[in-house]
Coordinates of C-alpha atoms in Angstrom, one line a residue:
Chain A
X1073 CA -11.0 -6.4 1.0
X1074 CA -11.7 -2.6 0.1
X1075 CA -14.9 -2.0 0.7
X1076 CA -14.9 1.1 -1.4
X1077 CA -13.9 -1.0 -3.9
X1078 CA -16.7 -3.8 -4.0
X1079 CA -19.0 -0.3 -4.1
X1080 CA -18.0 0.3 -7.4
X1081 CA -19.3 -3.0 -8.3
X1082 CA -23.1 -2.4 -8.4
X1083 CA -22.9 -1.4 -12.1
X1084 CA -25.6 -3.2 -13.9
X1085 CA -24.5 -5.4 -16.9
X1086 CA -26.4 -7.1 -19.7
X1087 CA -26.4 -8.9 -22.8
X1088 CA -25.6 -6.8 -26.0
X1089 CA -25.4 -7.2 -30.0
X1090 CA -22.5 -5.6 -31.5
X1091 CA -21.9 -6.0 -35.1
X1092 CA -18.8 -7.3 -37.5
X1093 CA -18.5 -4.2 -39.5
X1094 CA -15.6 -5.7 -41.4
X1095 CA -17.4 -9.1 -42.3
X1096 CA -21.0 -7.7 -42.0
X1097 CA -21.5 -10.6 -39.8
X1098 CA -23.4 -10.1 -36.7
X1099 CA -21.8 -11.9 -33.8
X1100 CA -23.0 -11.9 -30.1
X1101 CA -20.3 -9.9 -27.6
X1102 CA -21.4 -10.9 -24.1
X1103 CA -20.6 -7.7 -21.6
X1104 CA -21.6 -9.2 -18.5
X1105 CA -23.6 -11.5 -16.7
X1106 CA -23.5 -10.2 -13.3
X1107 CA -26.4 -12.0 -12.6
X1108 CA -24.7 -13.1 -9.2
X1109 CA -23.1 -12.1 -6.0
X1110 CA -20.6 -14.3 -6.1
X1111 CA -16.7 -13.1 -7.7
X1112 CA -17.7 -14.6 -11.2
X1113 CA -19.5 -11.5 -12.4
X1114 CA -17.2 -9.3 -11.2
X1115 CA -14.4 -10.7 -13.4
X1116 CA -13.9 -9.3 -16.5
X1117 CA -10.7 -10.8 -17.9
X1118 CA -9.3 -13.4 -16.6
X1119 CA -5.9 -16.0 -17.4
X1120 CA -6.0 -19.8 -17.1
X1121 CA -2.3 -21.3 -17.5
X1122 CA -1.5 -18.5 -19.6
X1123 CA 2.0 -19.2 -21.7
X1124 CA 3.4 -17.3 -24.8
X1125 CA 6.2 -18.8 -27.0
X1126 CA 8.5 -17.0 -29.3
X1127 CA 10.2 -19.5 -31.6
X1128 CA 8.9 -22.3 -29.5
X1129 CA 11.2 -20.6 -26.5
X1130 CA 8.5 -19.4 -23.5
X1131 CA 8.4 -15.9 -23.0
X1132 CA 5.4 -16.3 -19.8
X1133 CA 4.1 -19.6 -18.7
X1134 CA 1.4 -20.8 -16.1
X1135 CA -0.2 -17.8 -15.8
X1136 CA -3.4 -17.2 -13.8
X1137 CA -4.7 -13.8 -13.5
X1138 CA -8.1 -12.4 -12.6
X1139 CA -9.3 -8.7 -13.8
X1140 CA -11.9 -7.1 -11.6
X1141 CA -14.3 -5.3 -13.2
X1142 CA -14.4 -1.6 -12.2
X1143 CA -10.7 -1.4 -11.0
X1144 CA -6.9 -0.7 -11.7
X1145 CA -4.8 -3.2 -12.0
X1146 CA -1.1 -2.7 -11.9
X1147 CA 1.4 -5.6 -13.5
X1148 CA 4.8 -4.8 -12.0
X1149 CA 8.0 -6.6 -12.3
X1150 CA 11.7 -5.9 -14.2
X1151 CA 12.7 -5.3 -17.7
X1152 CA 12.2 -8.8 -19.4
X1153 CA 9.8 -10.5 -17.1
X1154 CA 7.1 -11.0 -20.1
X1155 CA 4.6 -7.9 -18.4
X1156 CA 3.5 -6.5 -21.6
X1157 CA 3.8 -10.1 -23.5
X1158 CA 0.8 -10.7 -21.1
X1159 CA -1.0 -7.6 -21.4
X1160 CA -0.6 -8.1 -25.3
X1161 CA -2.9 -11.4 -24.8
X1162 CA -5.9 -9.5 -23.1
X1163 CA -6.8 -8.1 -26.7
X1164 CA -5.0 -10.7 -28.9
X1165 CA -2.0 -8.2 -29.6
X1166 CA 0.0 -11.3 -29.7
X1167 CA -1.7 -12.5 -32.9
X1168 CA 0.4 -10.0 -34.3
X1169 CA 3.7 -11.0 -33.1
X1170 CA 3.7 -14.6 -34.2
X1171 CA 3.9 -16.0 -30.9
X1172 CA 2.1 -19.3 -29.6
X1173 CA -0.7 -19.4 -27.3
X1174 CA -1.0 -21.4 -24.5
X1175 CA -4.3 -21.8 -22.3
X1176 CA -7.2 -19.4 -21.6
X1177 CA -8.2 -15.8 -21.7
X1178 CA -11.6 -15.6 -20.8
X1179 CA -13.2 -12.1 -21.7
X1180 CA -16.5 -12.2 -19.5
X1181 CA -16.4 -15.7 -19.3
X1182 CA -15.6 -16.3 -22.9
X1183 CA -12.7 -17.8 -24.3
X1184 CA -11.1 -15.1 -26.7
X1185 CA -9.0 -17.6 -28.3
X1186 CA -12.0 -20.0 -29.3
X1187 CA -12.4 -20.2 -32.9
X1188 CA -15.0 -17.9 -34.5
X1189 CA -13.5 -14.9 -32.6
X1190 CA -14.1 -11.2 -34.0
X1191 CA -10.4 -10.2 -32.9
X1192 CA -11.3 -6.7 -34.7
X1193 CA -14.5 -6.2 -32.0
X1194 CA -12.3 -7.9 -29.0
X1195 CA -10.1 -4.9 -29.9
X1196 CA -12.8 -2.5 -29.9
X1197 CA -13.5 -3.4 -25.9
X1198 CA -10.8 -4.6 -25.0
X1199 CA -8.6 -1.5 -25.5
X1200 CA -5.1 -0.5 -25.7
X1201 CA -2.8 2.6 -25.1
X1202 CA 1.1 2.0 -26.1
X1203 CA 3.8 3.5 -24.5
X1204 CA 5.0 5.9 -27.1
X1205 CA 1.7 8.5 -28.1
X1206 CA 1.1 7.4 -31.7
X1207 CA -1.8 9.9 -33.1
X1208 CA -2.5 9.6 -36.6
X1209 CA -1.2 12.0 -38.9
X1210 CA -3.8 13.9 -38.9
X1211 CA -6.2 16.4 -37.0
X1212 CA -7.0 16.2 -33.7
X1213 CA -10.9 15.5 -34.4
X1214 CA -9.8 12.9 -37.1
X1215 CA -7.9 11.1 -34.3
X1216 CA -10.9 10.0 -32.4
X1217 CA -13.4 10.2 -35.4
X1218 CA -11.3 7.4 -37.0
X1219 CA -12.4 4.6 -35.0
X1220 CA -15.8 5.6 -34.7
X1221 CA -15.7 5.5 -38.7
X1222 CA -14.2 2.0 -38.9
X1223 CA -16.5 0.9 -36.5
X1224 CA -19.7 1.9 -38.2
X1225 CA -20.7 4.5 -35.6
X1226 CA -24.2 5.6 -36.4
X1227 CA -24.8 8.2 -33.2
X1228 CA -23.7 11.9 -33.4
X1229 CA -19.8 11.8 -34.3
X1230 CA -19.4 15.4 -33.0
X1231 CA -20.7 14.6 -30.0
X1232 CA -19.2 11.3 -29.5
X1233 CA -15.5 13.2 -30.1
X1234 CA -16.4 15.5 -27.6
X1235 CA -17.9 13.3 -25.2
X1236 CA -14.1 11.0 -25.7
X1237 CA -12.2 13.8 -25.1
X1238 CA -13.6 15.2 -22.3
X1239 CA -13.0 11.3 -20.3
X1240 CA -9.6 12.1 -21.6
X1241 CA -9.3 15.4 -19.8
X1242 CA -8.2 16.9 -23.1
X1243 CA -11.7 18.7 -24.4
X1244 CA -10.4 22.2 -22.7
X1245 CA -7.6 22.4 -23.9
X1246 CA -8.4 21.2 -27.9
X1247 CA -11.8 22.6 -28.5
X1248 CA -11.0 25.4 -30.0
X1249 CA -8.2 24.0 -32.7
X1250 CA -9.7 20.4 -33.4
X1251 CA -8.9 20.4 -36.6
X1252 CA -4.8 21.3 -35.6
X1253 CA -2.9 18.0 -36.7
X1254 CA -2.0 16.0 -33.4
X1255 CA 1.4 16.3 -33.7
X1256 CA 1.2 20.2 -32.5
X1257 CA 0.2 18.5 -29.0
X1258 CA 2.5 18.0 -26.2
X1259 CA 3.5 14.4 -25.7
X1260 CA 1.2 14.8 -22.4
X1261 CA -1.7 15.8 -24.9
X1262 CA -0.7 13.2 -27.2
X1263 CA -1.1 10.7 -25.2
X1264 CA -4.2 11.8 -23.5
X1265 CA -5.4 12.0 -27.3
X1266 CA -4.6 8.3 -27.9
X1267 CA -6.6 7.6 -24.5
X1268 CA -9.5 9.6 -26.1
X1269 CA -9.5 7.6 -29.5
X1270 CA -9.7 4.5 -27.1
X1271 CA -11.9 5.9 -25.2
X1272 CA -14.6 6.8 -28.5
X1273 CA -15.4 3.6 -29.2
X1274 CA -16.7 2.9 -25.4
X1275 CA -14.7 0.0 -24.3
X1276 CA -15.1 -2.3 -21.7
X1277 CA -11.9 -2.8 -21.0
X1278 CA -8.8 -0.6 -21.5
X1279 CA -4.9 -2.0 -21.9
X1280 CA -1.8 0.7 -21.1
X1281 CA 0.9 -0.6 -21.5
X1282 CA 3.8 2.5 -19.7
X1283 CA 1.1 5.0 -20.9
X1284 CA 3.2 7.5 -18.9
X1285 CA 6.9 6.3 -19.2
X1286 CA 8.0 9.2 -22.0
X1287 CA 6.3 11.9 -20.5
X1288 CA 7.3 14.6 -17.9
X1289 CA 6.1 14.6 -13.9
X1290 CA 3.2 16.8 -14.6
X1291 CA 1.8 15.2 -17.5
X1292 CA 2.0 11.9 -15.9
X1293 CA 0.4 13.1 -12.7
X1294 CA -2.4 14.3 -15.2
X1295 CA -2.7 10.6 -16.9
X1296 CA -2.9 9.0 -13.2
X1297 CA -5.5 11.1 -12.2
X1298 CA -7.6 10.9 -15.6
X1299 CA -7.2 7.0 -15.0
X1300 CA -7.9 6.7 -12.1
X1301 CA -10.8 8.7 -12.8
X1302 CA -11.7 6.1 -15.6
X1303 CA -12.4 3.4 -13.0
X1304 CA -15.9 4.4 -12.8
X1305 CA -16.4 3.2 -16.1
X1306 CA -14.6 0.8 -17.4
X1307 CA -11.3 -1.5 -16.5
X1308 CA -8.1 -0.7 -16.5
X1309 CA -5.0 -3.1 -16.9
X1310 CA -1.8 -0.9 -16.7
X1311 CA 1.5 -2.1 -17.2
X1312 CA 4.1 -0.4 -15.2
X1313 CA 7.9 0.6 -14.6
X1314 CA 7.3 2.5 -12.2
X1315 CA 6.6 1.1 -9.0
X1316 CA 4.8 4.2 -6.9
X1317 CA 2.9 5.1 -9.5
X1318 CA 1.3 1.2 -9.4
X1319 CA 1.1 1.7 -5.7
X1320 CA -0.4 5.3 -6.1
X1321 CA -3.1 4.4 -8.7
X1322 CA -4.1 0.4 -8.7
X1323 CA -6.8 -1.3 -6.5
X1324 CA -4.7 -4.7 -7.0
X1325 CA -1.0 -5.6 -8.3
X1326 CA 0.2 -8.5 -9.9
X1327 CA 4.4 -8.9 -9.7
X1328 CA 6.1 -11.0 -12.5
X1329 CA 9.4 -12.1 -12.5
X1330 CA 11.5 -14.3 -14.5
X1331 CA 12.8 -17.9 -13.2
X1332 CA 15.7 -19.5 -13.4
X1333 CA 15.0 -20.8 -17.1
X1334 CA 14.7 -16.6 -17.9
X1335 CA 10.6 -17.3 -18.1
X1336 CA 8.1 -14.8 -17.0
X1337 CA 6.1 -15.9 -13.9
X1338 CA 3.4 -14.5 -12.0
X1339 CA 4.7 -14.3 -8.7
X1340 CA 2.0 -12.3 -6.6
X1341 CA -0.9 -11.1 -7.0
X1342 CA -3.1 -8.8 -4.6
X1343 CA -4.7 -5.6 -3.4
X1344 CA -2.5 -3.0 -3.9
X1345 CA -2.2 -1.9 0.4
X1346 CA -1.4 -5.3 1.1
X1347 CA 1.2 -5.6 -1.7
X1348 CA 3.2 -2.5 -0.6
X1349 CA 3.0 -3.4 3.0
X1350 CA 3.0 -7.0 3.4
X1351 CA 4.2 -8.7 0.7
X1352 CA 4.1 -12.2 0.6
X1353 CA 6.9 -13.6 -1.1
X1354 CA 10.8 -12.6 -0.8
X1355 CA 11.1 -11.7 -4.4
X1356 CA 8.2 -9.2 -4.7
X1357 CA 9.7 -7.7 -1.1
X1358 CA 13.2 -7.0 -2.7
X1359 CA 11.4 -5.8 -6.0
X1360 CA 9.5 -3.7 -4.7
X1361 CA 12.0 -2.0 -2.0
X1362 CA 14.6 -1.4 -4.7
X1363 CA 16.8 -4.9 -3.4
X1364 CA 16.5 -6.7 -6.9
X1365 CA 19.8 -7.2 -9.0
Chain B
X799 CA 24.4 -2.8 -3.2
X800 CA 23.7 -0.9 0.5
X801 CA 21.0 1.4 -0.7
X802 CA 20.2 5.1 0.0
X803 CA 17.6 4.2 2.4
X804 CA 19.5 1.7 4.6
X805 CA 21.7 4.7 5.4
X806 CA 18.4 6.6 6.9
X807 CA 17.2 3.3 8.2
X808 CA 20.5 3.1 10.0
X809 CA 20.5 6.8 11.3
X810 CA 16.7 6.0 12.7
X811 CA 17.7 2.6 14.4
X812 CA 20.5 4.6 16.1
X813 CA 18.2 7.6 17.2
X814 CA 16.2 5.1 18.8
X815 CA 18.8 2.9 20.6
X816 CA 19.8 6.0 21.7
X817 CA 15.5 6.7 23.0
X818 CA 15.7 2.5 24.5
X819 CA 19.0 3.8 26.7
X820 CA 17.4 6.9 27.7
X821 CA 14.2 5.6 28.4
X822 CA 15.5 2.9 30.4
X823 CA 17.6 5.7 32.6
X824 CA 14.7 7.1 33.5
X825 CA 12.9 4.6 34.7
X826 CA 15.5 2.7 36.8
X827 CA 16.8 6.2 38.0
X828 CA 12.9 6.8 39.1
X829 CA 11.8 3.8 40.6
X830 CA 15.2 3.6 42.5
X831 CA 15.0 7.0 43.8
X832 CA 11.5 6.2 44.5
X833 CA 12.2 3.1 47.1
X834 CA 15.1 4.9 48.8
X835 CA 13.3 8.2 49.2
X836 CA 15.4 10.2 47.3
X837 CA 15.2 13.1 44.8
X838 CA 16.1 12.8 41.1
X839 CA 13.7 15.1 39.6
X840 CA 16.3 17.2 37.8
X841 CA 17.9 14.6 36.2
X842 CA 14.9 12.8 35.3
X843 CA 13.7 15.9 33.7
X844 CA 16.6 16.3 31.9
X845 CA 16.5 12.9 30.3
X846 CA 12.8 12.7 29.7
X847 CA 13.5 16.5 27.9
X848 CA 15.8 14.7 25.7
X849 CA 13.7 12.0 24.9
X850 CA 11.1 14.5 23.3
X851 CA 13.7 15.8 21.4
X852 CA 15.2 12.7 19.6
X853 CA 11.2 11.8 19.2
X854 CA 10.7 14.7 17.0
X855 CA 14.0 14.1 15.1
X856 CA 12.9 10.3 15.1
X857 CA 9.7 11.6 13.4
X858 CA 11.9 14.2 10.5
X859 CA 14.0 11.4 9.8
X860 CA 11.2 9.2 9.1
X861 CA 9.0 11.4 7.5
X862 CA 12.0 12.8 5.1
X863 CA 12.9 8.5 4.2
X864 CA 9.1 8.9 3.3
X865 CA 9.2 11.8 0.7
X866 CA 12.9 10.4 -0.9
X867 CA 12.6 7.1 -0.7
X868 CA 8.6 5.9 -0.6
X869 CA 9.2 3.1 1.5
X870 CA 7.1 -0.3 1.1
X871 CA 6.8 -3.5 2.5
X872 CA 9.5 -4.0 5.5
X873 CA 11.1 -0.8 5.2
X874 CA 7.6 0.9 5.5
X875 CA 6.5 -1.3 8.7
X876 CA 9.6 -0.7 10.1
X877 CA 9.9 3.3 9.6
X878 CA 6.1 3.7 10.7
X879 CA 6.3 1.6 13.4
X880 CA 9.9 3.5 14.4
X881 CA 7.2 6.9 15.3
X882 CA 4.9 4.6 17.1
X883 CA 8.2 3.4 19.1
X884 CA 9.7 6.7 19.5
X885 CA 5.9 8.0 21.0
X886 CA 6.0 5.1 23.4
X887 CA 9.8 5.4 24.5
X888 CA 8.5 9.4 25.2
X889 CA 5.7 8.3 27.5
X890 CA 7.8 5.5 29.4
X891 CA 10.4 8.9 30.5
X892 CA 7.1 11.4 31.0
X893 CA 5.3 8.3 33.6
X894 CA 9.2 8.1 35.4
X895 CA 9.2 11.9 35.6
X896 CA 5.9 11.9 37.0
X897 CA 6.9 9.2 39.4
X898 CA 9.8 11.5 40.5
X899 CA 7.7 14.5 41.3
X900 CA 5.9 12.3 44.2
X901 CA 8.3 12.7 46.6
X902 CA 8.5 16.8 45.8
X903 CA 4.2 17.0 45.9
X904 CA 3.8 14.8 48.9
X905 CA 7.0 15.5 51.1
X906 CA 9.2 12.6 52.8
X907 CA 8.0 9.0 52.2
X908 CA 10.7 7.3 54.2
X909 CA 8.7 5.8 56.7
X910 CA 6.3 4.1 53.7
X911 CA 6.1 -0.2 52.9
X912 CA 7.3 0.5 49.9
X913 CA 7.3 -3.5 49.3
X914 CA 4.6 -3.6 47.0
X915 CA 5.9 -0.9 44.5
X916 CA 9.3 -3.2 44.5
X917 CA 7.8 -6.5 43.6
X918 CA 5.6 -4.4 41.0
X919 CA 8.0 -2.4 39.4
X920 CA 10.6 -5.6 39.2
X921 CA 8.5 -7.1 36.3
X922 CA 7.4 -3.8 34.6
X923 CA 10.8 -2.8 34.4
X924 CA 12.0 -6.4 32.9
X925 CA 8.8 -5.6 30.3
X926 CA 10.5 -1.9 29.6
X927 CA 13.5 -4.2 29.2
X928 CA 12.4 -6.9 27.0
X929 CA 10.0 -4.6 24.9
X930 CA 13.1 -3.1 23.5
X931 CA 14.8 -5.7 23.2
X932 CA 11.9 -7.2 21.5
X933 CA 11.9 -3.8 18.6
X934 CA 15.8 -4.2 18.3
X935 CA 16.0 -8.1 17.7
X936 CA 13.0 -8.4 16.1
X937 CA 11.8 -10.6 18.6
X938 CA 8.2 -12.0 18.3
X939 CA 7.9 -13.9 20.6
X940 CA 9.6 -11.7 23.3
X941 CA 7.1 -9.7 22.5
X942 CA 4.1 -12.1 23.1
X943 CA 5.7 -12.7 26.6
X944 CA 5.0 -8.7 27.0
X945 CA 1.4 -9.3 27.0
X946 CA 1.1 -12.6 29.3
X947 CA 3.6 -10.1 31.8
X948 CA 1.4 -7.3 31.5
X949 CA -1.5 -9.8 32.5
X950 CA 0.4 -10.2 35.9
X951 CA 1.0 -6.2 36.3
X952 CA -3.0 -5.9 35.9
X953 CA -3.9 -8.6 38.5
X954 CA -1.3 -7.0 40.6
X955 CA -2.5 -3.5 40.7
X956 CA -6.0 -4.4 41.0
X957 CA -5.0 -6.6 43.8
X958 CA -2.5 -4.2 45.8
X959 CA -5.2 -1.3 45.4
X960 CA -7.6 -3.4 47.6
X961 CA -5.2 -4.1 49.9
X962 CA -4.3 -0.1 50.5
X963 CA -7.8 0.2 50.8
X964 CA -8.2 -2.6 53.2
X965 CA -5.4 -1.9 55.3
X966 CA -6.0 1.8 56.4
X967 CA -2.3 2.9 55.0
X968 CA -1.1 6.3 56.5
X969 CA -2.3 9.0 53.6
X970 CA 0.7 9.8 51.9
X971 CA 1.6 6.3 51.9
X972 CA -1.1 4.9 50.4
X973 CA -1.5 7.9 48.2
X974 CA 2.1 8.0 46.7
X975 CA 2.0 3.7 46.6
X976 CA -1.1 4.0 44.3
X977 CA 0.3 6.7 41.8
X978 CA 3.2 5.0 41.2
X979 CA 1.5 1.9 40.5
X980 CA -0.8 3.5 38.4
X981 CA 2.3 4.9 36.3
X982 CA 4.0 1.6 36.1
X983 CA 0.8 0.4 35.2
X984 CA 0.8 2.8 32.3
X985 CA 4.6 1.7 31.5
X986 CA 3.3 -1.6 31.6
X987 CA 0.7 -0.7 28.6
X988 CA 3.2 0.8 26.3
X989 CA 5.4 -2.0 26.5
X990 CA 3.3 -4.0 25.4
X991 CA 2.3 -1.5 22.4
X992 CA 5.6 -1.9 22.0
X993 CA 5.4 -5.7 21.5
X994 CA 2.2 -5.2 19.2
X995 CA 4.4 -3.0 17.0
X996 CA 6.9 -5.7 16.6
X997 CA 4.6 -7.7 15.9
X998 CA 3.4 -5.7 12.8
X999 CA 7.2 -5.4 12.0
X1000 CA 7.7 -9.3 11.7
X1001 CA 4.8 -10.3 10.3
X1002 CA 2.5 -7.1 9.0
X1003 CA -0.3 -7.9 11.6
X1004 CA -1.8 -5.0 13.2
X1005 CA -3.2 -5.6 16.8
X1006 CA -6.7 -5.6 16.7

């Protein structure tokens, strides 16, 4: 194990009150309970027999995944193979889809799926950045305002936009036009704008699902490094095509693959080095060195 | 579908078959030359001057498969450990070199027991020998044998060095007999880095 990783680890968690905004109900979001030395508190999400259905046909199935808290993790694998079905379940994306699901996702130790969920505050720290930049129609402060406003922010707005956009790597190059609507942004900027406005309402947790798969070498290398740089904070779960930049930027990498029956399985799952140089099973090996199909 | 890097894979298994068959030259040619007291510095030179060469174009090649291709998993083990081969092939031609020049540094040797440096450099030569054979085939355990022979090459130059000591050798005798042992010692080591690297090939464990 990384050393440098476990390092990272030290971060002091404890028990916090968030509030329903849309029910006015206060419920109790636990954030951590690293109370031990052990690997329990240093999970943050984890899968137990994980499956999603589509029309009663399996999409994933018997998937078990741990998060670390504090790291990048990289889900590679083909088109098909059910990578962003499962990253969709982290945060309950799924609900929206009208799939079926099976098992656990445990979100510091607690089932999301259990009844009496707040999917709406799940979402708030669990994250997500799509693959296409979708701002808002609107200005560029506006864009990270929004959720701060939904959300029932009481601190300084201003400073919290600023503060969001300068994790995002974008404050230096907006401050002066933030109220410019967000489509005058490059896609880069775009996309580091949707970042931001996941980034305002201080997640625990955040989901990309191909944040850089429309955008240009230089404005990917800029996402990758503004990610990687995000570590320190919070977790990240990135769902990727593109096989160096999993290698370049994740501390572990899970591989999916479909079977034989066409259904997304979790076929490996490690730190990144040992992935890339020592794979353990023949069909992450021909994956990853460009022998699949 | 033969991809783009099995091409450069190809090219860099054929530079060093090409390093294996030099390497070996060298060696034989030395060691020969060696226990019939004759002179094949030039030619020795020559090869061991070609060796260098192919181990920078080993080192290009792999480098440039680096920056196209990104290589993981087998390929990657394979191309890295290909530079750590090439480096070792190089050193196997330098220590037969250096085992030529004896004869030019310390004059005639043809009155010299040259009986120890013949048993000795019988089994490092079938190391030199098996060690590539070991890279090229993949060959695990081949390349375990590597380190129980290099045991053998140990206990023998520990032992033959007390016994030039012991015996009172004529000067240039003993003085030649114990740098060439020392150099097939030295072959003796690479070999066996040799086998550790196939090792890390086959099954990604580096040697401790």
């Amino acid at each position: 194990m990384d050393m440098r990783l476990w390092s990272l680890l030290s971060k002091d968690y404890s028990y916090v009150e968030k509030v329903d905004m849309q029910g006015s109900k206060e419920v109790t979001v636990v954030t951590a309970d690293d109370g031990d030395d052990g690997m329990n508190g240093k999970i943050v999400l984890e899968g137990r027999g994980v499956g999603v259905l589509y029309d009663s046909k399996y999409a994933i199935k018997d998937v078990n995944i741990k998060i670390v808290r504090n790291t990048i993790t990289a889900i590679i694998g083909p088109s098909g193979c059910g990578k962003s079905t499962l990253l969709r379940c982290f945060n309950r994306m799924n609900d929206l889809l009208d799939a079926r699901i099976e098992g656990e996702i445990l979100f510091n130790d607690h089932n999301i799926y259990s009844n009496g969920i707040n999917v709406a505050e799940i979402r708030r720290l669990i994250g997500m950045v799509f693959q296409k930049p979708n701002p808002f129609p609107t200005s560029i402060y506006n864009n990270v305002a929004f959720g701060l406003k939904i959300n029932g922010f009481k601190g300084d707005i201003d400073k919290q936009v600023e503060y969001a956009l300068r994790e995002a790597v974008l404050w230096d190059e907006v401050k002066d036009r933030l109220n410019d609507n967000a489509y005058s942004l490059s896609g880069g900027q775009q996309q580091r704008l949707c970042i931001a406005r996941a980034l305002a309402v201080e997640p625990e947790v955040l989901l990309m699902d191909e944040p850089t798969a429309s955008l240009d070498p230089i404005a990917s290398a800029k996402i990758e490094q503004l990610v990687t740089r995000l570590k320190e904070k919070i977790t990240v779960v990135i769902v990727t095509h593109n096989i160096q930049q999993a290698a370049r930027i994740s501390d572990y990498v899970n591989v999916m693959m479909v079977d034989e029956n066409m259904i997304g399985r979790l076929v490996e799952s490690g730190p990144t080095r040992e992935v890339f140089e020592n794979p353990k099973s023949k069909v992450t090996e021909d994956y990853i060195s460009g022998r699949f199909g | 579908m033969r991809r783009l890097l099995d091409v450069g894979i190809s090219r860099l298994s054929n530079l060093l078959h090409d390093m294996s068959r030099l390497s070996q030259e060298c060696v034989a040619m030395a060691i020969d030359a060696y226990l019939k007291d004759r002179s094949v510095v030039q030619e020795v030179y020559a090869r061991a001057n070609q060796l260098a060469i192919l181990k920078e174009e080993v080192n290009d090649l792999a480098v440039e498969l680096m920056i196209r291709y990104q290589p993981v998993a087998t390929d990657l083990r394979f191309i890295s450990s290909c530079m750590e081969v090439a480096y070792d092939l190089v050193r196997f031609g330098r220590y037969a070199y250096d085992i030529a020049q004896i004869r030019e540094q310390l004059g005639d040797l043809g009155r010299c027991d040259k009986s120890i440096i013949a048993e000795m450099s019988e089994i490092v030569s079938e190391m030199l020998k098996d060690s590539i054979s070991a890279f090229n085939n993949k060959d695990e355990d081949l390349a375990e044998r590597l380190i129980r022979m290099d045991d053998m090459v140990d206990s023998s130059y520990r032992s033959n060095l007390k016994k030039i000591v012991e015996t009172g050798m004529d000067i240039r005798c003993a003085l030649s007999s114990v740098l060439v042992m020392r150099y097939l010692e030295r072959i003796a080591d690479h070999a066996v880095y040799i086998g550790e690297l196939v090792r890390y090939m086959v099954s990604g464990e580096r040697a401790r």
